[in-house]
PDB file of N, CA and C in Angstrom:
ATOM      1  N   UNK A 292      25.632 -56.374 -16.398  1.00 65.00           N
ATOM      2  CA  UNK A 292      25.002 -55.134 -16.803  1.00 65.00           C
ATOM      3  C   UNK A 292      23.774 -55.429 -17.650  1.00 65.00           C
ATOM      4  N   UNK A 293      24.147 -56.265 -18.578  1.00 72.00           N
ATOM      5  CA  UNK A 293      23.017 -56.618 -19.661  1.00 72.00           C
ATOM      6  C   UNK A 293      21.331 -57.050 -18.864  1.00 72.00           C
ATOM      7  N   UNK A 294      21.724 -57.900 -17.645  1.00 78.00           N
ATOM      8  CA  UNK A 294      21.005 -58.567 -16.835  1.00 78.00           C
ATOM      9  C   UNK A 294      20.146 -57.643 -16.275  1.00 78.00           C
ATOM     10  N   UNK A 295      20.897 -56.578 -15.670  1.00 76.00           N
ATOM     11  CA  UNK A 295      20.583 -55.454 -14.818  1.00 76.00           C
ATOM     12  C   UNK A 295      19.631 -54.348 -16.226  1.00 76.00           C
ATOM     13  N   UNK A 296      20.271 -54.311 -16.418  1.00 76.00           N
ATOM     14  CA  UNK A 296      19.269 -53.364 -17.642  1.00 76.00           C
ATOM     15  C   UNK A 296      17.869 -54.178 -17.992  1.00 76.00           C
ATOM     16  N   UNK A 297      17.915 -54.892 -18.764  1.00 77.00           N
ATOM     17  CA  UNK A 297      16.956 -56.194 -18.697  1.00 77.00           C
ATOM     18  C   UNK A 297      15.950 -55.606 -17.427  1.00 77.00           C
ATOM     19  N   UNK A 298      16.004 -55.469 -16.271  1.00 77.00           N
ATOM     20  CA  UNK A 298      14.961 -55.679 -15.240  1.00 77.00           C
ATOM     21  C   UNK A 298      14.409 -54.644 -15.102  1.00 77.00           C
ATOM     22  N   UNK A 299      15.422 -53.281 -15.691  1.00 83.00           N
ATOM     23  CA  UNK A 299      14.741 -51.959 -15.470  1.00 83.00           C
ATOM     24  C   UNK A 299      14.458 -51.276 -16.198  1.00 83.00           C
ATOM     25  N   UNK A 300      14.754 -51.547 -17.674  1.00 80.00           N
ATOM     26  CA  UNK A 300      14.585 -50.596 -18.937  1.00 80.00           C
ATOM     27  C   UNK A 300      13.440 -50.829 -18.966  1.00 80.00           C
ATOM     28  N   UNK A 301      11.884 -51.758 -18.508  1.00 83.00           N
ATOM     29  CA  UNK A 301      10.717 -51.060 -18.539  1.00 83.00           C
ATOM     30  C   UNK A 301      10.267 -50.219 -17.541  1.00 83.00           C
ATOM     31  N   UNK A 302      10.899 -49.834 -16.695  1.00 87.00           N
ATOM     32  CA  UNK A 302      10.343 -48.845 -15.335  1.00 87.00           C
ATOM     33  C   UNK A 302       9.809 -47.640 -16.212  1.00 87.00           C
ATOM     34  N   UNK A 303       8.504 -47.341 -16.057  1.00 90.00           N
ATOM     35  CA  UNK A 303       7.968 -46.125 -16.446  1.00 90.00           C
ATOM     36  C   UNK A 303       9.033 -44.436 -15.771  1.00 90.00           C
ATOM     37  N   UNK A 304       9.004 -43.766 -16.636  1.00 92.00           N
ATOM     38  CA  UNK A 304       9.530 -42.667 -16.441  1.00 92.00           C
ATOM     39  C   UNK A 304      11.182 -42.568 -15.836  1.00 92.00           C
ATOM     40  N   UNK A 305      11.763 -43.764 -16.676  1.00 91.00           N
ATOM     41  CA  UNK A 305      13.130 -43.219 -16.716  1.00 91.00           C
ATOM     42  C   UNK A 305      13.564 -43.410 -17.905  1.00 91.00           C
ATOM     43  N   UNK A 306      15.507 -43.084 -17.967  1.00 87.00           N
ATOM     44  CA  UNK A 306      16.096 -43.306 -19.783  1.00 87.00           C
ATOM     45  C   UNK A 306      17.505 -43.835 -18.658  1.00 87.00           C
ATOM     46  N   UNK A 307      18.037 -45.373 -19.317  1.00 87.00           N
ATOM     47  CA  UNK A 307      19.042 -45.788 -19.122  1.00 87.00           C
ATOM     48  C   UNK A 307      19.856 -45.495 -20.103  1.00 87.00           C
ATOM     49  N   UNK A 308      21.040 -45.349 -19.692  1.00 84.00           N
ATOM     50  CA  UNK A 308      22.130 -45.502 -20.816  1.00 84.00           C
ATOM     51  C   UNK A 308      23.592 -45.766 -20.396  1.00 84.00           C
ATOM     52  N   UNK A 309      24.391 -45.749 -20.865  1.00 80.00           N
ATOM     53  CA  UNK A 309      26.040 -45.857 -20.308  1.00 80.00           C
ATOM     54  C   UNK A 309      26.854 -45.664 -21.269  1.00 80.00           C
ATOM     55  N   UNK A 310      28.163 -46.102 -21.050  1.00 76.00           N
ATOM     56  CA  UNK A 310      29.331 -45.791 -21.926  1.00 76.00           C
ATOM     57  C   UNK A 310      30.231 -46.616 -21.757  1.00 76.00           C
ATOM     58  N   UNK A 311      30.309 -47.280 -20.190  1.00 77.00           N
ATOM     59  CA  UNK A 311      31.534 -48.642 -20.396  1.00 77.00           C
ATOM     60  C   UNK A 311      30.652 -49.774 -19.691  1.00 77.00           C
ATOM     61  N   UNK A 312      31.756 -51.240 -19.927  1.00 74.00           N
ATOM     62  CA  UNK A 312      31.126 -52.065 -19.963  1.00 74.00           C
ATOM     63  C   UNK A 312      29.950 -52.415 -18.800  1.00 74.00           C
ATOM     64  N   UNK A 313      30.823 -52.061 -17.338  1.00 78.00           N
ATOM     65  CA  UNK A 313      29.735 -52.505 -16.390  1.00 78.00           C
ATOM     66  C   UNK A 313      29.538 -51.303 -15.468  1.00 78.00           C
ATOM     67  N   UNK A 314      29.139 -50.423 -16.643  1.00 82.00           N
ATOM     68  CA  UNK A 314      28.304 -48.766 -16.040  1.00 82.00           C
ATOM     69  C   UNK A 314      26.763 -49.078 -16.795  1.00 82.00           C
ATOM     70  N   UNK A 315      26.016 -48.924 -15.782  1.00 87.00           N
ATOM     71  CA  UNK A 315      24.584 -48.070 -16.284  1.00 87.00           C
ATOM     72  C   UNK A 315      24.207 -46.617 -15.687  1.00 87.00           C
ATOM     73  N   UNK A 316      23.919 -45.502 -16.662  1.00 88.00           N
ATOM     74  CA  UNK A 316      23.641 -44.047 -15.971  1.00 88.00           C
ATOM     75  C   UNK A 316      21.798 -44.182 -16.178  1.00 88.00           C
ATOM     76  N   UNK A 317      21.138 -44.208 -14.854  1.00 90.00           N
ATOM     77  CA  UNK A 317      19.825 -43.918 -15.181  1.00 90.00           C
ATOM     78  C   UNK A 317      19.808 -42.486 -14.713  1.00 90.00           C
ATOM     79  N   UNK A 318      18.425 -41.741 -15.460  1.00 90.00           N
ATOM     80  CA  UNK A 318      18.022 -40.725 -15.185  1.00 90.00           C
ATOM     81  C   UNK A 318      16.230 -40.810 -15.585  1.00 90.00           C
ATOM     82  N   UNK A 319      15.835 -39.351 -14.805  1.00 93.00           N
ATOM     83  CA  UNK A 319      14.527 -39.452 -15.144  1.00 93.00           C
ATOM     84  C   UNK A 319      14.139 -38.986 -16.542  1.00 93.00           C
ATOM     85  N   UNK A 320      13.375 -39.542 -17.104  1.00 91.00           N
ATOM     86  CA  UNK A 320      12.508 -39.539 -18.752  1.00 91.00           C
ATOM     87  C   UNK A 320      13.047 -37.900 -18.721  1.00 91.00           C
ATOM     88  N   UNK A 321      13.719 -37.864 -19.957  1.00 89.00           N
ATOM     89  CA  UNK A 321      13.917 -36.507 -20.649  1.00 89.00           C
ATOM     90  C   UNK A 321      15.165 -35.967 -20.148  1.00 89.00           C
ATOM     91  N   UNK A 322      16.146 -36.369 -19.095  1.00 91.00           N
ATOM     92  CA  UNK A 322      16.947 -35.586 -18.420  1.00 91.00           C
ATOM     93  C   UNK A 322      18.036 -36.149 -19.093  1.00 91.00           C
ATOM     94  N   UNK A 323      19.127 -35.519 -19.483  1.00 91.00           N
ATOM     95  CA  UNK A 323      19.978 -35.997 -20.136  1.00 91.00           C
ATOM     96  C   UNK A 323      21.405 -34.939 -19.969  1.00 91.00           C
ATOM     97  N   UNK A 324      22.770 -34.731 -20.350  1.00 92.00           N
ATOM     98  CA  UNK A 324      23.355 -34.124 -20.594  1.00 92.00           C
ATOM     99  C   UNK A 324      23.199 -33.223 -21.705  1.00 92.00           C
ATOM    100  N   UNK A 325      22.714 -33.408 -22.889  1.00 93.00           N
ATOM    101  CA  UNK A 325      22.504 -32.536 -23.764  1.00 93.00           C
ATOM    102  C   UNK A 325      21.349 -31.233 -23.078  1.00 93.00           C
ATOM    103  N   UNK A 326      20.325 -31.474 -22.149  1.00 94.00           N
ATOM    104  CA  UNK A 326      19.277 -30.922 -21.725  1.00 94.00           C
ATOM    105  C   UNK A 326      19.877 -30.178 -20.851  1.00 94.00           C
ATOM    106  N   UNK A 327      21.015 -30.407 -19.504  1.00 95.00           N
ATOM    107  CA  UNK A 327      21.377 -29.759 -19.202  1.00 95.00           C
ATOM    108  C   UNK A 327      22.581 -28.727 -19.608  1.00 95.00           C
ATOM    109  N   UNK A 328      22.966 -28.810 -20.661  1.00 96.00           N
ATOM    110  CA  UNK A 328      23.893 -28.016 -21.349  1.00 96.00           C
ATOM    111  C   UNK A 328      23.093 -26.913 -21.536  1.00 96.00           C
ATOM    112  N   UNK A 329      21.782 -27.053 -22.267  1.00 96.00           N
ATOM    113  CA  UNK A 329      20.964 -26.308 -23.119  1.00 96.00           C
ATOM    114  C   UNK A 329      20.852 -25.024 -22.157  1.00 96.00           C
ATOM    115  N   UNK A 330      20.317 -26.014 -20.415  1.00 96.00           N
ATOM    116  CA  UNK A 330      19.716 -25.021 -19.533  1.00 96.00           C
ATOM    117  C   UNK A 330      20.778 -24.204 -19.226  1.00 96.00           C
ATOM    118  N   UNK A 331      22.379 -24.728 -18.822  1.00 97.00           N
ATOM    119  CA  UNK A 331      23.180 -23.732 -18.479  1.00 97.00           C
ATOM    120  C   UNK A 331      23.407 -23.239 -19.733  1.00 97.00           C
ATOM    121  N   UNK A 332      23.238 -23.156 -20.805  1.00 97.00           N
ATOM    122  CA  UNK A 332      23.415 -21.920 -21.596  1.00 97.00           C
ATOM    123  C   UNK A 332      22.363 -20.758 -21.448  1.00 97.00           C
ATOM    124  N   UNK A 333      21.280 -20.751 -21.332  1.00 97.00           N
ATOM    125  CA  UNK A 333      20.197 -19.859 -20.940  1.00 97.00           C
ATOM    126  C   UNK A 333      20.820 -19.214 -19.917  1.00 97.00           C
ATOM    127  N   UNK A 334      20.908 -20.090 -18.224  1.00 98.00           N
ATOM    128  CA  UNK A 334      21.269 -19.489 -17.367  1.00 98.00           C
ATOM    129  C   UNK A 334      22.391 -18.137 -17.545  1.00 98.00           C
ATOM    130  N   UNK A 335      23.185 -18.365 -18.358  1.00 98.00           N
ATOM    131  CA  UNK A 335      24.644 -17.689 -18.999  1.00 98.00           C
ATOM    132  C   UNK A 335      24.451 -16.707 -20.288  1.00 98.00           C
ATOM    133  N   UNK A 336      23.711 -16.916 -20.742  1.00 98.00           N
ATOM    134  CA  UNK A 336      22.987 -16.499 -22.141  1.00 98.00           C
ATOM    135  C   UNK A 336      23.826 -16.802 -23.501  1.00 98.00           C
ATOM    136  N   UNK A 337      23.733 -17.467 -23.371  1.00 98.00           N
ATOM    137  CA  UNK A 337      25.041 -18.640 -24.510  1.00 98.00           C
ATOM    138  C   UNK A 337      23.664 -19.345 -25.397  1.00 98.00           C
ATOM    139  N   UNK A 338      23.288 -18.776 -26.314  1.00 97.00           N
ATOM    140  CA  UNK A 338      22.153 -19.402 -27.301  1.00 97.00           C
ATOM    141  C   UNK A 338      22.716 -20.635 -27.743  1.00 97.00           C
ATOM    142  N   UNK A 339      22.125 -21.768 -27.914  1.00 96.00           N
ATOM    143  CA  UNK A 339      21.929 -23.115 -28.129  1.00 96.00           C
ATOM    144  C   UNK A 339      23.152 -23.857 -29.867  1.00 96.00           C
ATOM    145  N   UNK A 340      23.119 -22.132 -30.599  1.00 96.00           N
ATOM    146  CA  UNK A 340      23.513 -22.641 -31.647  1.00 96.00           C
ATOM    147  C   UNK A 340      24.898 -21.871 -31.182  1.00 96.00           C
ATOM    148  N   UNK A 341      25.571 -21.899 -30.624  1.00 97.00           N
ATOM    149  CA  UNK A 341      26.612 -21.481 -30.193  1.00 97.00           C
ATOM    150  C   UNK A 341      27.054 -22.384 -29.023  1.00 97.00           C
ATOM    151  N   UNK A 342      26.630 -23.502 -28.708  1.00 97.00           N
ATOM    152  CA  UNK A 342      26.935 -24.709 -27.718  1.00 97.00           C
ATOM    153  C   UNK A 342      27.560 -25.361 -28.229  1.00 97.00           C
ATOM    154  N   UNK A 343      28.819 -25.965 -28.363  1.00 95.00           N
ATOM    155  CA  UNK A 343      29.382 -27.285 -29.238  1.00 95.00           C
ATOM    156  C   UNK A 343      29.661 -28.670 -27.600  1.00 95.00           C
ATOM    157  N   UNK A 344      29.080 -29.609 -27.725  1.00 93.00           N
ATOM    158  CA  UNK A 344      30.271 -30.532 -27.128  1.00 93.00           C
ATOM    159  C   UNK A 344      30.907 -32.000 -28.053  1.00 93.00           C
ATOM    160  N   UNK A 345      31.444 -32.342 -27.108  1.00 91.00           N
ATOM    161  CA  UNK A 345      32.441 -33.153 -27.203  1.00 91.00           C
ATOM    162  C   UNK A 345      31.930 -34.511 -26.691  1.00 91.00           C
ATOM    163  N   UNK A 346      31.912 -35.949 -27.428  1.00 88.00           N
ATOM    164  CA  UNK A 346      31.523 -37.015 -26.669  1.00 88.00           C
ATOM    165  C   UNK A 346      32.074 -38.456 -27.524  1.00 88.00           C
ATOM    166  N   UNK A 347      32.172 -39.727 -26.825  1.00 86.00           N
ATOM    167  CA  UNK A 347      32.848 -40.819 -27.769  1.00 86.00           C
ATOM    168  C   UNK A 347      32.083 -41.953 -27.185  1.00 86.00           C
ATOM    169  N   UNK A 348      31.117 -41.666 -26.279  1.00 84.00           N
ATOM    170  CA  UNK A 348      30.358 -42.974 -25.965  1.00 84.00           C
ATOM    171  C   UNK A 348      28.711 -42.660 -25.860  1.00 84.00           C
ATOM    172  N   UNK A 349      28.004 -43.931 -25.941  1.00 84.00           N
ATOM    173  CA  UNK A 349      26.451 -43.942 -26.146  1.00 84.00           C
ATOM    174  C   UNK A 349      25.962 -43.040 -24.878  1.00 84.00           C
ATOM    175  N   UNK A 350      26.228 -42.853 -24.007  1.00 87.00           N
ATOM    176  CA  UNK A 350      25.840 -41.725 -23.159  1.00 87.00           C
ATOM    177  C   UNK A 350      26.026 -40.599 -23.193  1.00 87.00           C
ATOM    178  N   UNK A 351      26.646 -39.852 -24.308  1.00 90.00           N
ATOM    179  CA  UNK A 351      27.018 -38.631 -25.043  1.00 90.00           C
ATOM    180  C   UNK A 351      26.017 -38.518 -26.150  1.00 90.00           C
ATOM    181  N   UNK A 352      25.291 -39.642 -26.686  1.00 88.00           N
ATOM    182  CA  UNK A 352      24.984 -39.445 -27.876  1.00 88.00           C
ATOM    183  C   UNK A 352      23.323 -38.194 -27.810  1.00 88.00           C
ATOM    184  N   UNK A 353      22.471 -38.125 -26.804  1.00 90.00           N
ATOM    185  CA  UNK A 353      21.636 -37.162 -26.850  1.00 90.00           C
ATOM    186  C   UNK A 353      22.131 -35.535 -26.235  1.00 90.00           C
ATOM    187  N   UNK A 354      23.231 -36.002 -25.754  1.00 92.00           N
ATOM    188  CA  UNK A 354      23.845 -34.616 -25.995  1.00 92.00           C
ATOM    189  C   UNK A 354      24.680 -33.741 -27.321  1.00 92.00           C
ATOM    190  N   UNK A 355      25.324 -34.655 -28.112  1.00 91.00           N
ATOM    191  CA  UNK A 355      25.794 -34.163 -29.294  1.00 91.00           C
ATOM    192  C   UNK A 355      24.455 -33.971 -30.039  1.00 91.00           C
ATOM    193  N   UNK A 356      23.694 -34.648 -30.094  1.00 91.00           N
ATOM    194  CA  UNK A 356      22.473 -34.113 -31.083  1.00 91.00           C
ATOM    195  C   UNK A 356      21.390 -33.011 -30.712  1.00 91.00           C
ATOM    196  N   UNK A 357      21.500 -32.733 -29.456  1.00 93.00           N
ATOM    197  CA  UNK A 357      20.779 -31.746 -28.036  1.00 93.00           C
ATOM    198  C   UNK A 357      21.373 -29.790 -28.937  1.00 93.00           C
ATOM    199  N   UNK A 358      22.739 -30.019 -28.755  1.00 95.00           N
ATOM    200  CA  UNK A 358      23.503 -28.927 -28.648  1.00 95.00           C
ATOM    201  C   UNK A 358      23.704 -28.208 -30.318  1.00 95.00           C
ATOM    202  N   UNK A 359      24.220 -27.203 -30.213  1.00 94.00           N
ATOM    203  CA  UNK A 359      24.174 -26.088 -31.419  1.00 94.00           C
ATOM    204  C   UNK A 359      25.326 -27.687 -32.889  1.00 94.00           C
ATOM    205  N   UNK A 360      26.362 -28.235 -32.022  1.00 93.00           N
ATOM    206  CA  UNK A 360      27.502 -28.222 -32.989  1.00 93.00           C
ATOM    207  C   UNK A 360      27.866 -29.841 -31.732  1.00 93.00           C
ATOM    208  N   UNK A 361      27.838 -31.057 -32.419  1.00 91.00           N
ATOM    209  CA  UNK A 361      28.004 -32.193 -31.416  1.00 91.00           C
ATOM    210  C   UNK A 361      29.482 -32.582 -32.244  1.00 91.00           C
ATOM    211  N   UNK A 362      30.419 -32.798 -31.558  1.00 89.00           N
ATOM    212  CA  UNK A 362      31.740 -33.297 -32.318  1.00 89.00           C
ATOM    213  C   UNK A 362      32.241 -34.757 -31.456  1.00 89.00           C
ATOM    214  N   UNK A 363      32.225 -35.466 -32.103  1.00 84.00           N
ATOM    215  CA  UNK A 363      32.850 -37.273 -31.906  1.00 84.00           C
ATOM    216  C   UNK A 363      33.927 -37.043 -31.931  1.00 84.00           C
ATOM    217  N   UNK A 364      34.622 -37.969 -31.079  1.00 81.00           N
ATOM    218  CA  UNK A 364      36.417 -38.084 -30.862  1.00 81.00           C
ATOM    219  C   UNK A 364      36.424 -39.177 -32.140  1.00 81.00           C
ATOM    220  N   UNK A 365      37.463 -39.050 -32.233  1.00 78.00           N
ATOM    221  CA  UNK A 365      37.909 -39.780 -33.861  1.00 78.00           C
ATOM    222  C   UNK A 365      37.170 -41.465 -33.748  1.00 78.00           C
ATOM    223  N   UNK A 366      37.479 -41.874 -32.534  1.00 75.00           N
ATOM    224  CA  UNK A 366      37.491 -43.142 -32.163  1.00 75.00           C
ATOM    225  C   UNK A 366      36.031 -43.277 -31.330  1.00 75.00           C
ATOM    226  N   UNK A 367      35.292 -43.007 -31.664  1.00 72.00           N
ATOM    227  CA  UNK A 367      34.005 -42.850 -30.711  1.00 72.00           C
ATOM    228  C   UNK A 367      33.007 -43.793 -31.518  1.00 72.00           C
ATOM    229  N   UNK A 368      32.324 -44.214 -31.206  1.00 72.00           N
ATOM    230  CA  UNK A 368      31.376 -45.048 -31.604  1.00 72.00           C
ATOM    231  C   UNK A 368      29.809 -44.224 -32.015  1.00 72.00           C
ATOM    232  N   UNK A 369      30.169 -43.337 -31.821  1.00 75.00           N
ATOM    233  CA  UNK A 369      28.825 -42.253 -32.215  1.00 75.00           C
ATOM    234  C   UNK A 369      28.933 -41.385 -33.241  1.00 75.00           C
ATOM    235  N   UNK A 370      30.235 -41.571 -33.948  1.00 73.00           N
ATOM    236  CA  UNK A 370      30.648 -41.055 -34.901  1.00 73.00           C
ATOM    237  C   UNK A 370      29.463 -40.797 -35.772  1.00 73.00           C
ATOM    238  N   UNK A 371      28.420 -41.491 -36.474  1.00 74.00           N
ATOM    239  CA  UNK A 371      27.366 -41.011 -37.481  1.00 74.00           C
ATOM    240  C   UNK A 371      26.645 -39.848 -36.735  1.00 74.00           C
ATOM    241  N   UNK A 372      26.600 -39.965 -35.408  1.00 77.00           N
ATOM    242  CA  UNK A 372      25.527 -38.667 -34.693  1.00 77.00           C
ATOM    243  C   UNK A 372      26.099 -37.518 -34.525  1.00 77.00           C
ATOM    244  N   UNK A 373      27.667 -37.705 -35.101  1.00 79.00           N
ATOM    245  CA  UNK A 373      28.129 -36.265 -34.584  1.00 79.00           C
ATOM    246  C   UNK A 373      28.352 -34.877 -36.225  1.00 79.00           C
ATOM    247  N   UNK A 374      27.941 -33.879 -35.911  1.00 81.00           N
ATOM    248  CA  UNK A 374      28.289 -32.741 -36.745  1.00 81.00           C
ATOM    249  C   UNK A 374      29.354 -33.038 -37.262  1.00 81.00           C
ATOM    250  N   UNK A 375      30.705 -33.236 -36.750  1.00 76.00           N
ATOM    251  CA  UNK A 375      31.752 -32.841 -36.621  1.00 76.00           C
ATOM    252  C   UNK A 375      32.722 -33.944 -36.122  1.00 76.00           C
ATOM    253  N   UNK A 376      33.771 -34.680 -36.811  1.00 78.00           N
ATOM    254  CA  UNK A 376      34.907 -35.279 -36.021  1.00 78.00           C
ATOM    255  C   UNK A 376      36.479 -35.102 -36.706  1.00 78.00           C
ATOM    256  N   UNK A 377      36.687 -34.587 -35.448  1.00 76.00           N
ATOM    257  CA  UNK A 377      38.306 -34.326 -35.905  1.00 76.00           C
ATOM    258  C   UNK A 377      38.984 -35.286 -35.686  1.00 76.00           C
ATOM    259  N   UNK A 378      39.900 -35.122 -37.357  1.00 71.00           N
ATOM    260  CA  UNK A 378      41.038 -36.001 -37.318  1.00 71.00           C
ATOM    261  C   UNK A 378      42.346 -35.730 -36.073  1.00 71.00           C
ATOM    262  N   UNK A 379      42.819 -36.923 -35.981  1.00 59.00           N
ATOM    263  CA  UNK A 379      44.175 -36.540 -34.856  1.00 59.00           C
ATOM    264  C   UNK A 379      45.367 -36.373 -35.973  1.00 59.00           C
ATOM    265  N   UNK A 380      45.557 -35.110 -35.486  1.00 56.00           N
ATOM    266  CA  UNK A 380      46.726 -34.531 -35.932  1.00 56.00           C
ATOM    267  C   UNK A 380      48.053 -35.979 -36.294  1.00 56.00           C
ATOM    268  N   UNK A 381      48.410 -36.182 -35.233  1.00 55.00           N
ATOM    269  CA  UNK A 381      49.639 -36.981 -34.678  1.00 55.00           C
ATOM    270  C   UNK A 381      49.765 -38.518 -35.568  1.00 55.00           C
ATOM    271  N   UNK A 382      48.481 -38.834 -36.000  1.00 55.00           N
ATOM    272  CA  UNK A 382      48.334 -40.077 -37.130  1.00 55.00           C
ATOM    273  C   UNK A 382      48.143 -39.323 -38.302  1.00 55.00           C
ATOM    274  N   UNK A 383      48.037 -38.262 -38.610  1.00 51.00           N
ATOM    275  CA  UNK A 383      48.051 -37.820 -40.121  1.00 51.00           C
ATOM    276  C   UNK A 383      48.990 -37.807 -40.637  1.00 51.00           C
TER     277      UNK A 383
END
């Protein structure tokens, strides 16, 4: 993966990213999950600060910061980017 990224993270006009070890998600410059949340809330009329999601890996992370309310799973590695992380009940 590392290799593979390496050859393409300079291609003009895209954004790589992933979440497990030998995943890469490319998309084009600016397109992201947080961006499309935003749009289906318009489509729906669900204003932006009334969007919350949910995410625990680096390919979540421009969507928790995109949306009204971004919440990290306890165990997520994006934990500093998120609004919000709930404790698990079941270990308290």
């Amino acid at each position: 993966r590392d290799a593979a990224r390496k050859e393409i993270e300079d291609v003009p006009g895209i954004e790589i990213t992933g979440a497990l070890p030998m995943n890469l998600e490319i998309n084009a410059a600016g397109v992201n999950k947080g961006k499309a949340m935003i749009e289906l809330g318009k489509l729906l009329g669900i204003p932006r600060e009334e969007i919350m999601a949910f995410g625990d890996g680096n390919n979540d992370l421009k969507m928790l910061k995109e949306v009204g309310t971004g919440v990290a799973m306890e165990n997520a590695i994006l934990r500093e980017s998120a609004d919000e992380i709930p404790s698990d009940p079941v270990s308290d």
